[in-house]
Amino acid sequence: MNETVLSRFREQIIEAGKQNQVLSIQGGNTKSWYGNPSRSPILSTKPYQGILDYQPEELVITACAGTSIAEIESILAKNNQILPFEPPHFGDDATFGGVIAAGLAGPARISAGNLRDFVLGTRLMDGRGEDLSFGGKVMKNVAGYDVSRLLPGSLGTLALLLEASVKVLPKPAATASLRCRMGASDALKILNEWAGQPLPLNASAWIGDAGGEGELTIRLAGAKAAVTSASQMMQDRLGATVLDDSEADLFWRNLREQQLSWFSQMPNHHALWRLSLPANCPVLAMPKDCLPEIIMEWHGQERWIQGPANQSTANVLQKLAIQHGGHLTCFRSLSTEAFERFTRLDSNPLTAGFEAVQKRLRHSFDPFGVFTTGRLP
Amino acid sequence: MNAPASSAEIQSLQAKQAILVDALRPFLADDALLWQPEDTIPYECDGLAAYRKMPLAVALPENEEQVVNILKACKALGVPVVPRGSGTGLSGGAMPIEQGLVLSLAKFKKILQVDPFTRTAVVQPGVRNLAISEAVAKHGLYYAPDPSSQIACSIGGNVNENSGGVHCLKYGLTLHNVLRVRAVLMNGDVVEFGSMAPDSPGLDLLAVLIGSEGMLGIVTEITVKLVPKPKLARVIMASFDDIEKGGNAVAAIIAAGIIPAGLEMMDKPTTRAVEEFVHAGYDLNAEAILLCESDGTPEEVEEEIARMNAVLEKQGASRIQVSESEAERLRFWSGRKNAFPAAGRIAADYYCMDGTIPRRHIATLLKRIKGMEAKYGLGCLNVFHAGDGNMHPLILFNGADPDEWHRAEEFGTEILEACVELGGTITGEHGVGIEKINSMCVQFGEQERERFWGVKAAFDPDRLLNPDKAIPTLNRCAEYGRMRVSGGVLPHPELERF
């Protein structure tokens, strides 16, 4: 069955190459809004499904790109294991391949690491229709260039991901979530100080007025003894209250899936902007027209802002991000106006030099431009 | 081993050397450019001393501008460049090319910035791995990847090899602990890969640069992630009367949801060799000894040690000891850390391999290595990172006997091929270099190798940075395959032979 699907993929890619046609790779169509808009014909990975290998004691799962991410998380949960990067689904139909191609990680990213850190190996089909395998299923492997880790975040602009092997981890023995009120600046200070201490800090989210007070939620995860003692310390020092387990689960899931009311109340003419910033970035004054209320995740290194969906807002926010050593993404927008969704490589002198490298790299995998949707510049 | 050169070849090399030296002199101090044999001979090999080549010259720049100028000059002349850190690599990755320049980063040894608030350090590539942890210890932080050579190896070399170490099971490899790399491309462009932010625009080229064995760019600055130093570490030393039981215990610990800070194994020949050397009190009757470390707060360590103890008992450990003090913990580790010098005491030479396999096949591979010992008539010590299946068989031989060296090479190659057959890889942390380049033909097919060359060309279109390392050419694999005719069928019959 899967061999037939692979043959169809190959034919579709080769034919597209011959016809100078571009293909937009799509899994469950749950993140099609992410990235620069593309109207290219679809290559659907949905038919290529299945968990191919899962040995809990090896901490590795291998699955086809079209496999439902919920199915993968469910089988891991039965073995008390998790995808540590906590990927957002953004819909019930989210696929394993879509999660990897989007390269997004959830609240635990700040402590667990990024999605790409967990990718061990991939099988992919390049723009010639060639079926290639890189990396593998073992934790340590330095044979050849680490091509597998080019796929996360590539948004289907490099090659068609067929299969991937990712590292999984045991579910933490204990978790606890705490909440308190404080200003953004104090939150940044305390979170980064604690991150430098041996504490089981797993995730953080501060929601509030950038210039005023807000609500800080912290998740601890690790050994029972460590979580208990850190939880007590935070209650004592911050007067934080411990959240009920079900309330905590719901909060972190809604944050990850952007289902909190802060996200759903976005006006139509606004976009959701994402700033990725160094740990020492201070509280930023919100530009004119942007909402004063923001969300800061990852100890302040990921910040969500709502503001007008247009090029001039993109320019202002991008300048702000680059000034502080980070970058900007227009994460969601209902606007049809054409503007840059990502910080371009040539907009920052430190990264401009590798634009030519990236172009040659893409050409090597996709000489006929079958995957040049432009979703990722 | 070098073939003797003809006088015409020597003259040609001397002419090229003169041109190169003239081109580099204007921007390097007199003592930063070496070309006389007595000066360049220390650079003829890295930690893999079996392979040696004399370079045309050695450059020791001290700043990025000089690196840019060197690369531009070499590009104009078509001279290959081999980057070199501390020279501790074990796969010949920094072995010179006869017609090329060695670019040593030894003078780039400044720690430029330490920021305890952001848990980062900005360092130059020649800084020693351990020096980073020493410099940040006062902040309660350290740099986690700890290759065995960490006293001497440089962080730039670690980036090029994506090095690991005992702690990488829990804390990750270099890849997981480097945020940003500044590098000079062969055309002289200075670029930054990654950033201080959690992610960066564009494709994740930092991931492909790390572990690229110096073939894509010359690293001039690195920002590393620092992690909090655990308050306490304790180690369990468990004995097994059967190697298979030891292998199963490794899988059982992981299956129980525990990720130890270190999980290492030694077989009986290794234990006996090192005990004589370090007097750690190892159980000399055990077929396998497992070292399982736990780190964290005292409460965490107590909880994890108890859980690991229970698993090891259930898996049939014949003796279990838990370190009661830091001195005892270090003593338990001393044998594992000194396995290589111990091997050097019992044999004239040893050849260290570096394959990785899925954990569940550890016992299978060890049994196959036993059979290979008989086949090649050579002994082998097995000491390895059991937690991640990274095996380091030490093949004992006498380098003065060419036949023994040849057998050792064949023995090593067969081990690596067995690793691939068992679902693993030919190198877990040492790199491919020149040593395992033929084995790449076993692990990867023609199309994958072609794409590797595509990656190389994207960074270095003229193939001047450390060429002939790590990625074999199609012809090389064909030739290697020809030497390994199986069932009378010649691999790649369509290709011309060289």
JSON list of C-alpha atoms in Angstrom, two decimals, chain B residues 124-318:
[
{"chain": "B", "resi": 124, "resn": "GLN", "atom": "CA", "xyz": [36.75, 31.51, 20.48]},
{"chain": "B", "resi": 125, "resn": "PRO", "atom": "CA", "xyz": [37.21, 28.10, 18.85]},
{"chain": "B", "resi": 126, "resn": "GLY", "atom": "CA", "xyz": [40.61, 27.36, 20.40]},
{"chain": "B", "resi": 127, "resn": "VAL", "atom": "CA", "xyz": [39.24, 27.46, 23.96]},
{"chain": "B", "resi": 128, "resn": "ARG", "atom": "CA", "xyz": [39.50, 24.07, 25.63]},
{"chain": "B", "resi": 129, "resn": "ASN", "atom": "CA", "xyz": [36.22, 22.36, 26.41]},
{"chain": "B", "resi": 130, "resn": "LEU", "atom": "CA", "xyz": [36.98, 22.03, 30.13]},
{"chain": "B", "resi": 131, "resn": "ALA", "atom": "CA", "xyz": [38.19, 25.65, 30.36]},
{"chain": "B", "resi": 132, "resn": "ILE", "atom": "CA", "xyz": [34.63, 26.83, 29.69]},
{"chain": "B", "resi": 133, "resn": "SER", "atom": "CA", "xyz": [33.23, 24.94, 32.67]},
{"chain": "B", "resi": 134, "resn": "GLU", "atom": "CA", "xyz": [36.12, 26.12, 34.82]},
{"chain": "B", "resi": 135, "resn": "ALA", "atom": "CA", "xyz": [35.49, 29.75, 33.85]},
{"chain": "B", "resi": 136, "resn": "VAL", "atom": "CA", "xyz": [31.78, 29.65, 34.66]},
{"chain": "B", "resi": 137, "resn": "ALA", "atom": "CA", "xyz": [31.91, 27.42, 37.77]},
{"chain": "B", "resi": 138, "resn": "LYS", "atom": "CA", "xyz": [31.72, 30.46, 40.06]},
{"chain": "B", "resi": 139, "resn": "HIS", "atom": "CA", "xyz": [28.23, 31.14, 38.68]},
{"chain": "B", "resi": 140, "resn": "GLY", "atom": "CA", "xyz": [27.06, 27.59, 39.48]},
{"chain": "B", "resi": 141, "resn": "LEU", "atom": "CA", "xyz": [26.98, 26.78, 35.76]},
{"chain": "B", "resi": 142, "resn": "TYR", "atom": "CA", "xyz": [28.87, 24.46, 33.40]},
{"chain": "B", "resi": 143, "resn": "TYR", "atom": "CA", "xyz": [29.08, 23.42, 29.75]},
{"chain": "B", "resi": 144, "resn": "ALA", "atom": "CA", "xyz": [27.54, 19.94, 29.54]},
{"chain": "B", "resi": 145, "resn": "PRO", "atom": "CA", "xyz": [29.11, 18.05, 26.57]},
{"chain": "B", "resi": 146, "resn": "ASP", "atom": "CA", "xyz": [32.17, 16.35, 28.01]},
{"chain": "B", "resi": 147, "resn": "PRO", "atom": "CA", "xyz": [34.21, 14.35, 25.50]},
{"chain": "B", "resi": 148, "resn": "SER", "atom": "CA", "xyz": [36.86, 12.19, 27.20]},
{"chain": "B", "resi": 149, "resn": "SER", "atom": "CA", "xyz": [39.51, 14.51, 25.77]},
{"chain": "B", "resi": 150, "resn": "GLN", "atom": "CA", "xyz": [37.88, 17.57, 27.34]},
{"chain": "B", "resi": 151, "resn": "ILE", "atom": "CA", "xyz": [41.05, 18.60, 29.16]},
{"chain": "B", "resi": 152, "resn": "ALA", "atom": "CA", "xyz": [42.74, 19.15, 25.81]},
{"chain": "B", "resi": 153, "resn": "CYS", "atom": "CA", "xyz": [40.17, 19.29, 23.01]},
{"chain": "B", "resi": 154, "resn": "SER", "atom": "CA", "xyz": [38.96, 22.66, 21.73]},
{"chain": "B", "resi": 155, "resn": "ILE", "atom": "CA", "xyz": [35.38, 23.82, 21.49]},
{"chain": "B", "resi": 156, "resn": "GLY", "atom": "CA", "xyz": [35.88, 24.59, 17.78]},
{"chain": "B", "resi": 157, "resn": "GLY", "atom": "CA", "xyz": [36.86, 20.96, 17.23]},
{"chain": "B", "resi": 158, "resn": "ASN", "atom": "CA", "xyz": [33.81, 19.91, 19.27]},
{"chain": "B", "resi": 159, "resn": "VAL", "atom": "CA", "xyz": [31.59, 21.97, 16.94]},
{"chain": "B", "resi": 160, "resn": "ASN", "atom": "CA", "xyz": [33.18, 20.42, 13.87]},
{"chain": "B", "resi": 161, "resn": "GLU", "atom": "CA", "xyz": [32.76, 16.89, 15.24]},
{"chain": "B", "resi": 162, "resn": "ASN", "atom": "CA", "xyz": [29.47, 17.36, 17.16]},
{"chain": "B", "resi": 163, "resn": "SER", "atom": "CA", "xyz": [31.20, 15.80, 20.15]},
{"chain": "B", "resi": 164, "resn": "GLY", "atom": "CA", "xyz": [29.43, 14.06, 22.99]},
{"chain": "B", "resi": 165, "resn": "GLY", "atom": "CA", "xyz": [30.70, 12.38, 26.11]},
{"chain": "B", "resi": 166, "resn": "VAL", "atom": "CA", "xyz": [29.46, 10.64, 29.24]},
{"chain": "B", "resi": 167, "resn": "HIS", "atom": "CA", "xyz": [26.83, 13.26, 30.02]},
{"chain": "B", "resi": 168, "resn": "CYS", "atom": "CA", "xyz": [25.27, 13.54, 26.57]},
{"chain": "B", "resi": 169, "resn": "LEU", "atom": "CA", "xyz": [22.59, 10.92, 27.27]},
{"chain": "B", "resi": 170, "resn": "LYS", "atom": "CA", "xyz": [20.91, 13.41, 29.62]},
{"chain": "B", "resi": 171, "resn": "TYR", "atom": "CA", "xyz": [22.29, 16.75, 28.44]},
{"chain": "B", "resi": 172, "resn": "GLY", "atom": "CA", "xyz": [22.76, 16.26, 24.70]},
{"chain": "B", "resi": 173, "resn": "LEU", "atom": "CA", "xyz": [25.58, 16.61, 22.21]},
{"chain": "B", "resi": 174, "resn": "THR", "atom": "CA", "xyz": [27.35, 19.77, 21.05]},
{"chain": "B", "resi": 175, "resn": "LEU", "atom": "CA", "xyz": [24.40, 20.35, 18.68]},
{"chain": "B", "resi": 176, "resn": "HIS", "atom": "CA", "xyz": [22.05, 20.69, 21.64]},
{"chain": "B", "resi": 177, "resn": "ASN", "atom": "CA", "xyz": [24.33, 23.05, 23.55]},
{"chain": "B", "resi": 178, "resn": "VAL", "atom": "CA", "xyz": [25.49, 25.54, 20.92]},
{"chain": "B", "resi": 179, "resn": "LEU", "atom": "CA", "xyz": [23.28, 28.52, 20.15]},
{"chain": "B", "resi": 180, "resn": "ARG", "atom": "CA", "xyz": [25.27, 30.40, 17.58]},
{"chain": "B", "resi": 181, "resn": "VAL", "atom": "CA", "xyz": [28.37, 29.93, 15.44]},
{"chain": "B", "resi": 182, "resn": "ARG", "atom": "CA", "xyz": [30.21, 32.65, 13.57]},
{"chain": "B", "resi": 183, "resn": "ALA", "atom": "CA", "xyz": [32.17, 31.29, 10.64]},
{"chain": "B", "resi": 184, "resn": "VAL", "atom": "CA", "xyz": [34.11, 32.32, 7.56]},
{"chain": "B", "resi": 185, "resn": "LEU", "atom": "CA", "xyz": [33.10, 30.64, 4.31]},
{"chain": "B", "resi": 186, "resn": "MET", "atom": "CA", "xyz": [35.70, 29.69, 1.73]},
{"chain": "B", "resi": 187, "resn": "ASN", "atom": "CA", "xyz": [34.87, 32.81, -0.31]},
{"chain": "B", "resi": 188, "resn": "GLY", "atom": "CA", "xyz": [35.71, 34.99, 2.70]},
{"chain": "B", "resi": 189, "resn": "ASP", "atom": "CA", "xyz": [32.12, 35.79, 3.71]},
{"chain": "B", "resi": 190, "resn": "VAL", "atom": "CA", "xyz": [31.66, 36.08, 7.48]},
{"chain": "B", "resi": 191, "resn": "VAL", "atom": "CA", "xyz": [28.29, 34.69, 8.53]},
{"chain": "B", "resi": 192, "resn": "GLU", "atom": "CA", "xyz": [26.44, 33.80, 11.70]},
{"chain": "B", "resi": 193, "resn": "PHE", "atom": "CA", "xyz": [24.46, 30.60, 12.05]},
{"chain": "B", "resi": 194, "resn": "GLY", "atom": "CA", "xyz": [21.87, 30.43, 14.83]},
{"chain": "B", "resi": 195, "resn": "SER", "atom": "CA", "xyz": [21.47, 33.30, 17.28]},
{"chain": "B", "resi": 196, "resn": "MET", "atom": "CA", "xyz": [20.94, 34.13, 20.93]},
{"chain": "B", "resi": 197, "resn": "ALA", "atom": "CA", "xyz": [17.21, 33.76, 20.33]},
{"chain": "B", "resi": 198, "resn": "PRO", "atom": "CA", "xyz": [15.58, 30.29, 20.49]},
{"chain": "B", "resi": 199, "resn": "ASP", "atom": "CA", "xyz": [15.38, 30.08, 16.68]},
{"chain": "B", "resi": 200, "resn": "SER", "atom": "CA", "xyz": [16.52, 31.95, 13.60]},
{"chain": "B", "resi": 201, "resn": "PRO", "atom": "CA", "xyz": [15.14, 32.90, 10.18]},
{"chain": "B", "resi": 202, "resn": "GLY", "atom": "CA", "xyz": [15.61, 30.60, 7.20]},
{"chain": "B", "resi": 203, "resn": "LEU", "atom": "CA", "xyz": [16.63, 26.96, 7.09]},
{"chain": "B", "resi": 204, "resn": "ASP", "atom": "CA", "xyz": [18.42, 25.64, 10.16]},
{"chain": "B", "resi": 205, "resn": "LEU", "atom": "CA", "xyz": [21.92, 25.76, 8.71]},
{"chain": "B", "resi": 206, "resn": "LEU", "atom": "CA", "xyz": [23.47, 25.72, 12.19]},
{"chain": "B", "resi": 207, "resn": "ALA", "atom": "CA", "xyz": [22.38, 22.10, 12.51]},
{"chain": "B", "resi": 208, "resn": "VAL", "atom": "CA", "xyz": [24.20, 21.12, 9.34]},
{"chain": "B", "resi": 209, "resn": "LEU", "atom": "CA", "xyz": [27.31, 23.18, 10.17]},
{"chain": "B", "resi": 210, "resn": "ILE", "atom": "CA", "xyz": [27.71, 21.39, 13.51]},
{"chain": "B", "resi": 211, "resn": "GLY", "atom": "CA", "xyz": [29.41, 18.07, 12.88]},
{"chain": "B", "resi": 212, "resn": "SER", "atom": "CA", "xyz": [30.45, 19.02, 9.35]},
{"chain": "B", "resi": 213, "resn": "GLU", "atom": "CA", "xyz": [34.09, 18.11, 10.07]},
{"chain": "B", "resi": 214, "resn": "GLY", "atom": "CA", "xyz": [35.48, 21.47, 8.98]},
{"chain": "B", "resi": 215, "resn": "MET", "atom": "CA", "xyz": [34.25, 21.03, 5.42]},
{"chain": "B", "resi": 216, "resn": "LEU", "atom": "CA", "xyz": [31.78, 23.93, 5.28]},
{"chain": "B", "resi": 217, "resn": "GLY", "atom": "CA", "xyz": [33.29, 26.92, 7.06]},
{"chain": "B", "resi": 218, "resn": "ILE", "atom": "CA", "xyz": [36.04, 28.02, 9.47]},
{"chain": "B", "resi": 219, "resn": "VAL", "atom": "CA", "xyz": [34.52, 28.60, 12.89]},
{"chain": "B", "resi": 220, "resn": "THR", "atom": "CA", "xyz": [35.74, 31.81, 14.53]},
{"chain": "B", "resi": 221, "resn": "GLU", "atom": "CA", "xyz": [33.31, 32.34, 17.43]},
{"chain": "B", "resi": 222, "resn": "ILE", "atom": "CA", "xyz": [30.85, 30.17, 19.31]},
{"chain": "B", "resi": 223, "resn": "THR", "atom": "CA", "xyz": [28.06, 30.93, 21.76]},
{"chain": "B", "resi": 224, "resn": "VAL", "atom": "CA", "xyz": [27.42, 28.00, 24.05]},
{"chain": "B", "resi": 225, "resn": "LYS", "atom": "CA", "xyz": [24.54, 27.27, 26.36]},
{"chain": "B", "resi": 226, "resn": "LEU", "atom": "CA", "xyz": [25.42, 26.80, 30.03]},
{"chain": "B", "resi": 227, "resn": "VAL", "atom": "CA", "xyz": [23.41, 24.68, 32.41]},
{"chain": "B", "resi": 228, "resn": "PRO", "atom": "CA", "xyz": [23.10, 24.76, 36.20]},
{"chain": "B", "resi": 229, "resn": "LYS", "atom": "CA", "xyz": [25.61, 22.60, 37.97]},
{"chain": "B", "resi": 230, "resn": "PRO", "atom": "CA", "xyz": [23.82, 19.81, 39.81]},
{"chain": "B", "resi": 231, "resn": "LYS", "atom": "CA", "xyz": [24.12, 20.00, 43.58]},
{"chain": "B", "resi": 232, "resn": "LEU", "atom": "CA", "xyz": [25.06, 16.35, 43.90]},
{"chain": "B", "resi": 233, "resn": "ALA", "atom": "CA", "xyz": [26.13, 13.37, 41.77]},
{"chain": "B", "resi": 234, "resn": "ARG", "atom": "CA", "xyz": [26.34, 9.72, 42.86]},
{"chain": "B", "resi": 235, "resn": "VAL", "atom": "CA", "xyz": [27.17, 6.65, 40.85]},
{"chain": "B", "resi": 236, "resn": "ILE", "atom": "CA", "xyz": [26.06, 3.03, 41.12]},
{"chain": "B", "resi": 237, "resn": "MET", "atom": "CA", "xyz": [28.59, 0.38, 40.12]},
{"chain": "B", "resi": 238, "resn": "ALA", "atom": "CA", "xyz": [26.83, -2.85, 39.22]},
{"chain": "B", "resi": 239, "resn": "SER", "atom": "CA", "xyz": [28.41, -6.19, 38.28]},
{"chain": "B", "resi": 240, "resn": "PHE", "atom": "CA", "xyz": [26.89, -8.77, 35.96]},
{"chain": "B", "resi": 241, "resn": "ASP", "atom": "CA", "xyz": [28.02, -12.34, 35.44]},
{"chain": "B", "resi": 242, "resn": "ASP", "atom": "CA", "xyz": [26.78, -12.28, 31.88]},
{"chain": "B", "resi": 243, "resn": "ILE", "atom": "CA", "xyz": [27.27, -9.57, 29.27]},
{"chain": "B", "resi": 244, "resn": "GLU", "atom": "CA", "xyz": [23.71, -10.05, 27.99]},
{"chain": "B", "resi": 245, "resn": "LYS", "atom": "CA", "xyz": [22.30, -9.37, 31.46]},
{"chain": "B", "resi": 246, "resn": "GLY", "atom": "CA", "xyz": [24.30, -6.14, 31.55]},
{"chain": "B", "resi": 247, "resn": "GLY", "atom": "CA", "xyz": [22.94, -5.11, 28.14]},
{"chain": "B", "resi": 248, "resn": "ASN", "atom": "CA", "xyz": [19.39, -5.91, 29.23]},
{"chain": "B", "resi": 249, "resn": "ALA", "atom": "CA", "xyz": [19.85, -3.87, 32.42]},
{"chain": "B", "resi": 250, "resn": "VAL", "atom": "CA", "xyz": [20.71, -0.82, 30.29]},
{"chain": "B", "resi": 251, "resn": "ALA", "atom": "CA", "xyz": [17.46, -1.17, 28.34]},
{"chain": "B", "resi": 252, "resn": "ALA", "atom": "CA", "xyz": [15.51, -1.81, 31.56]},
{"chain": "B", "resi": 253, "resn": "ILE", "atom": "CA", "xyz": [16.75, 1.40, 33.20]},
{"chain": "B", "resi": 254, "resn": "ILE", "atom": "CA", "xyz": [15.61, 3.46, 30.22]},
{"chain": "B", "resi": 255, "resn": "ALA", "atom": "CA", "xyz": [12.34, 1.54, 29.97]},
{"chain": "B", "resi": 256, "resn": "ALA", "atom": "CA", "xyz": [11.69, 2.38, 33.64]},
{"chain": "B", "resi": 257, "resn": "GLY", "atom": "CA", "xyz": [11.60, 6.05, 32.66]},
{"chain": "B", "resi": 258, "resn": "ILE", "atom": "CA", "xyz": [15.01, 6.96, 34.03]},
{"chain": "B", "resi": 259, "resn": "ILE", "atom": "CA", "xyz": [17.54, 9.02, 32.06]},
{"chain": "B", "resi": 260, "resn": "PRO", "atom": "CA", "xyz": [20.75, 8.70, 34.08]},
{"chain": "B", "resi": 261, "resn": "ALA", "atom": "CA", "xyz": [23.37, 11.45, 33.92]},
{"chain": "B", "resi": 262, "resn": "GLY", "atom": "CA", "xyz": [25.77, 8.74, 32.71]},
{"chain": "B", "resi": 263, "resn": "LEU", "atom": "CA", "xyz": [25.33, 5.07, 31.81]},
{"chain": "B", "resi": 264, "resn": "GLU", "atom": "CA", "xyz": [28.59, 3.38, 30.84]},
{"chain": "B", "resi": 265, "resn": "MET", "atom": "CA", "xyz": [29.74, -0.21, 30.52]},
{"chain": "B", "resi": 266, "resn": "MET", "atom": "CA", "xyz": [33.05, -2.08, 30.55]},
{"chain": "B", "resi": 267, "resn": "ASP", "atom": "CA", "xyz": [33.62, -5.73, 29.72]},
{"chain": "B", "resi": 268, "resn": "LYS", "atom": "CA", "xyz": [35.81, -8.11, 31.72]},
{"chain": "B", "resi": 269, "resn": "PRO", "atom": "CA", "xyz": [39.05, -7.65, 29.72]},
{"chain": "B", "resi": 270, "resn": "THR", "atom": "CA", "xyz": [38.74, -3.90, 30.12]},
{"chain": "B", "resi": 271, "resn": "THR", "atom": "CA", "xyz": [38.00, -4.10, 33.84]},
{"chain": "B", "resi": 272, "resn": "ARG", "atom": "CA", "xyz": [41.06, -6.29, 34.38]},
{"chain": "B", "resi": 273, "resn": "ALA", "atom": "CA", "xyz": [43.28, -3.98, 32.33]},
{"chain": "B", "resi": 274, "resn": "VAL", "atom": "CA", "xyz": [42.18, -0.83, 34.14]},
{"chain": "B", "resi": 275, "resn": "GLU", "atom": "CA", "xyz": [42.07, -2.26, 37.66]},
{"chain": "B", "resi": 276, "resn": "GLU", "atom": "CA", "xyz": [45.77, -2.97, 37.46]},
{"chain": "B", "resi": 277, "resn": "PHE", "atom": "CA", "xyz": [46.23, 0.66, 36.45]},
{"chain": "B", "resi": 278, "resn": "VAL", "atom": "CA", "xyz": [43.82, 2.61, 38.70]},
{"chain": "B", "resi": 279, "resn": "HIS", "atom": "CA", "xyz": [42.98, 0.25, 41.61]},
{"chain": "B", "resi": 280, "resn": "ALA", "atom": "CA", "xyz": [39.33, 1.35, 41.67]},
{"chain": "B", "resi": 281, "resn": "GLY", "atom": "CA", "xyz": [38.17, -1.82, 43.41]},
{"chain": "B", "resi": 282, "resn": "TYR", "atom": "CA", "xyz": [36.36, -3.28, 40.39]},
{"chain": "B", "resi": 283, "resn": "ASP", "atom": "CA", "xyz": [34.83, -6.73, 40.53]},
{"chain": "B", "resi": 284, "resn": "LEU", "atom": "CA", "xyz": [37.33, -8.73, 38.49]},
{"chain": "B", "resi": 285, "resn": "ASN", "atom": "CA", "xyz": [34.98, -11.71, 38.16]},
{"chain": "B", "resi": 286, "resn": "ALA", "atom": "CA", "xyz": [32.20, -9.70, 36.52]},
{"chain": "B", "resi": 287, "resn": "GLU", "atom": "CA", "xyz": [31.65, -10.21, 32.81]},
{"chain": "B", "resi": 288, "resn": "ALA", "atom": "CA", "xyz": [30.32, -6.65, 32.61]},
{"chain": "B", "resi": 289, "resn": "ILE", "atom": "CA", "xyz": [30.40, -3.65, 34.91]},
{"chain": "B", "resi": 290, "resn": "LEU", "atom": "CA", "xyz": [27.78, -0.94, 34.56]},
{"chain": "B", "resi": 291, "resn": "LEU", "atom": "CA", "xyz": [28.25, 2.59, 35.93]},
{"chain": "B", "resi": 292, "resn": "CYS", "atom": "CA", "xyz": [24.95, 4.49, 36.37]},
{"chain": "B", "resi": 293, "resn": "GLU", "atom": "CA", "xyz": [25.18, 8.09, 37.53]},
{"chain": "B", "resi": 294, "resn": "SER", "atom": "CA", "xyz": [22.44, 10.23, 38.96]},
{"chain": "B", "resi": 295, "resn": "ASP", "atom": "CA", "xyz": [22.72, 13.99, 39.41]},
{"chain": "B", "resi": 296, "resn": "GLY", "atom": "CA", "xyz": [20.47, 16.78, 40.70]},
{"chain": "B", "resi": 297, "resn": "THR", "atom": "CA", "xyz": [19.31, 17.95, 44.10]},
{"chain": "B", "resi": 298, "resn": "PRO", "atom": "CA", "xyz": [20.07, 15.56, 46.99]},
{"chain": "B", "resi": 299, "resn": "GLU", "atom": "CA", "xyz": [16.36, 14.58, 47.07]},
{"chain": "B", "resi": 300, "resn": "GLU", "atom": "CA", "xyz": [16.28, 13.86, 43.33]},
{"chain": "B", "resi": 301, "resn": "VAL", "atom": "CA", "xyz": [19.48, 11.82, 43.47]},
{"chain": "B", "resi": 302, "resn": "GLU", "atom": "CA", "xyz": [18.22, 9.75, 46.39]},
{"chain": "B", "resi": 303, "resn": "GLU", "atom": "CA", "xyz": [14.98, 9.02, 44.56]},
{"chain": "B", "resi": 304, "resn": "GLU", "atom": "CA", "xyz": [16.70, 8.10, 41.29]},
{"chain": "B", "resi": 305, "resn": "ILE", "atom": "CA", "xyz": [19.41, 5.97, 42.89]},
{"chain": "B", "resi": 306, "resn": "ALA", "atom": "CA", "xyz": [16.72, 3.96, 44.69]},
{"chain": "B", "resi": 307, "resn": "ARG", "atom": "CA", "xyz": [14.81, 3.43, 41.43]},
{"chain": "B", "resi": 308, "resn": "MET", "atom": "CA", "xyz": [17.94, 2.42, 39.50]},
{"chain": "B", "resi": 309, "resn": "ASN", "atom": "CA", "xyz": [18.99, 0.07, 42.30]},
{"chain": "B", "resi": 310, "resn": "ALA", "atom": "CA", "xyz": [15.63, -1.69, 42.12]},
{"chain": "B", "resi": 311, "resn": "VAL", "atom": "CA", "xyz": [15.91, -2.14, 38.35]},
{"chain": "B", "resi": 312, "resn": "LEU", "atom": "CA", "xyz": [19.49, -3.44, 38.54]},
{"chain": "B", "resi": 313, "resn": "GLU", "atom": "CA", "xyz": [18.58, -5.95, 41.26]},
{"chain": "B", "resi": 314, "resn": "LYS", "atom": "CA", "xyz": [15.67, -7.18, 39.19]},
{"chain": "B", "resi": 315, "resn": "GLN", "atom": "CA", "xyz": [17.96, -7.56, 36.18]},
{"chain": "B", "resi": 316, "resn": "GLY", "atom": "CA", "xyz": [20.23, -9.89, 38.17]},
{"chain": "B", "resi": 317, "resn": "ALA", "atom": "CA", "xyz": [23.18, -7.69, 39.13]},
{"chain": "B", "resi": 318, "resn": "SER", "atom": "CA", "xyz": [25.58, -9.84, 41.12]}
]
